[in-house]
XYZ file of C-alpha atoms in Angstrom:
158
model
C -3.069 -1.850 -17.171
C -2.548 1.855 -18.715
C 0.466 0.921 -21.485
C 1.354 4.666 -22.070
C 5.047 5.718 -21.736
C 6.144 5.623 -17.622
C 7.210 9.078 -17.836
C 3.144 10.117 -19.524
C 0.989 7.273 -18.393
C -0.387 8.929 -14.559
C -0.640 12.724 -16.898
C -3.421 13.791 -15.727
C -3.053 12.824 -12.097
C -2.386 16.456 -11.287
C -6.313 17.696 -12.266
C -7.468 14.494 -10.447
C -8.981 14.891 -7.172
C -8.376 11.411 -6.488
C -7.776 7.854 -7.132
C -9.500 4.779 -6.937
C -8.739 1.241 -7.636
C -10.380 1.297 -10.969
C -8.181 4.361 -11.730
C -5.564 2.949 -14.601
C -2.614 5.278 -12.252
C 1.087 3.487 -11.635
C 3.673 3.786 -9.877
C 7.225 2.694 -10.511
C 8.489 3.159 -6.804
C 7.297 4.381 -3.620
C 8.785 8.209 -4.142
C 6.542 8.371 -7.584
C 3.110 8.003 -4.988
C 3.974 10.744 -2.761
C 5.084 13.551 -5.421
C 2.434 12.284 -7.044
C -0.738 12.165 -5.409
C 0.757 13.894 -2.173
C 3.014 16.799 -4.736
C 5.729 16.434 -2.127
C 8.943 17.247 -4.561
C 11.072 13.401 -2.711
C 13.909 12.610 -4.406
C 13.777 8.706 -2.583
C 12.033 6.961 -0.094
C 12.109 3.325 0.896
C 9.513 2.602 4.406
C 6.740 0.742 3.947
C 4.461 3.118 5.275
C 4.320 7.272 5.289
C 2.419 9.307 7.763
C -0.323 11.658 6.642
C -1.670 12.321 10.162
C -3.097 10.789 13.484
C -5.287 8.660 11.828
C -4.061 7.446 8.196
C -0.880 6.401 6.972
C -0.462 4.749 3.451
C 1.040 1.943 3.331
C 2.896 -0.012 0.312
C 2.938 -3.720 0.811
C 5.183 -5.402 -1.466
C 2.931 -8.952 -2.098
C 3.433 -12.351 -2.134
C 4.996 -14.626 -4.397
C 4.033 -17.779 -4.796
C 7.391 -20.340 -5.374
C 6.187 -24.467 -4.817
C 2.638 -24.110 -4.157
C 4.993 -21.541 -0.503
C 3.931 -17.835 -0.512
C 7.485 -15.810 0.058
C 7.960 -12.461 0.381
C 8.370 -9.671 -2.057
C 10.058 -7.349 0.628
C 14.376 -6.941 0.687
C 13.739 -8.302 4.636
C 11.715 -11.207 3.990
C 9.640 -10.681 7.358
C 6.642 -9.818 6.581
C 4.289 -12.196 3.685
C 1.529 -10.039 2.412
C -1.556 -11.704 0.488
C -4.920 -10.829 -0.733
C -7.689 -12.453 -1.132
C -9.879 -12.963 -4.664
C -11.631 -10.217 -4.280
C -9.433 -8.033 -3.207
C -11.226 -6.818 0.690
C -8.810 -9.024 2.234
C -4.563 -8.122 3.270
C -3.356 -11.054 5.044
C 0.393 -9.546 6.750
C 1.760 -12.511 8.653
C 6.030 -13.636 9.511
C 7.497 -16.806 10.991
C 10.092 -14.845 11.844
C 9.848 -15.258 15.647
C 10.565 -11.821 16.941
C 7.639 -10.451 15.135
C 5.530 -13.119 16.855
C 5.961 -10.776 19.641
C 5.087 -7.795 18.282
C 2.033 -5.934 19.585
C 2.401 -3.765 16.693
C -0.013 -0.241 16.437
C -2.985 -0.271 18.789
C -4.899 2.622 16.576
C -7.756 2.342 13.887
C -5.621 3.317 11.355
C -6.441 3.726 7.543
C -3.953 1.926 5.433
C -4.569 4.093 2.228
C -3.289 0.751 0.450
C -0.672 1.518 -2.546
C 0.666 -2.471 -3.101
C 3.089 -3.311 -5.686
C 2.836 -7.317 -7.123
C 5.272 -9.126 -8.950
C 6.621 -7.745 -12.440
C 4.121 -4.905 -11.649
C 4.035 -1.915 -10.823
C 2.814 -0.108 -7.308
C -1.532 0.453 -7.901
C -4.143 1.905 -5.554
C -5.465 -1.661 -4.110
C -8.433 0.358 -1.119
C -8.075 2.018 2.076
C -7.683 -0.952 4.841
C -8.013 -1.004 8.688
C -7.048 -3.791 10.567
C -10.043 -6.432 11.911
C -8.084 -6.337 15.910
C -11.146 -9.585 16.160
C -9.092 -11.940 13.885
C -5.251 -10.845 13.765
C -2.686 -12.050 16.476
C 1.099 -10.016 16.753
C 2.315 -11.271 14.148
C -1.694 -12.627 11.969
C -3.114 -8.899 10.629
C -5.911 -9.126 9.057
C -6.730 -6.316 7.206
C -10.537 -5.182 5.708
C -11.344 -2.696 2.630
C -13.207 0.372 4.154
C -13.144 2.454 0.611
C -13.000 2.196 -3.323
C -10.880 6.061 -3.156
C -8.664 8.164 -1.647
C -9.140 11.679 -2.069
C -5.740 13.540 -2.504
C -7.065 17.189 -2.055
C -6.555 17.775 1.312
C -3.298 15.974 1.158
C -1.684 18.450 -1.993
C 1.120 21.481 -1.189
C -0.966 24.915 -2.526
């Protein structure tokens, strides 16, 4: 991990045309991702996704923590538990909350450009994922990685 001062660790990002899973870019807050990657000028941002267009969203899952061998949500709502496979190619987002068992979710094949947060670490780009509808259920979503690089150029303000 890049050990630079947080203010300087992404200093080359403004010149980068893309961000890859192999890069050391990391972000303390979602708003930092939006401002540094997309050239926005937001002061704050709270949501778990940000719509780019009709086909793509930025997704900011907080990955589960393990306590006493049990996967627990790291998010404030505690409703969705996010886990990632050892190889980083599959994300599982599931819930035990009864109300969410009835939720169908979005049926579009959206690309989820994913910046994940792991316990004690900043957000990092971990790939672009799409939902695998054959394996997903209303309260148990499976996402497969389809890309390891995100082109920033179309989204930056001119």
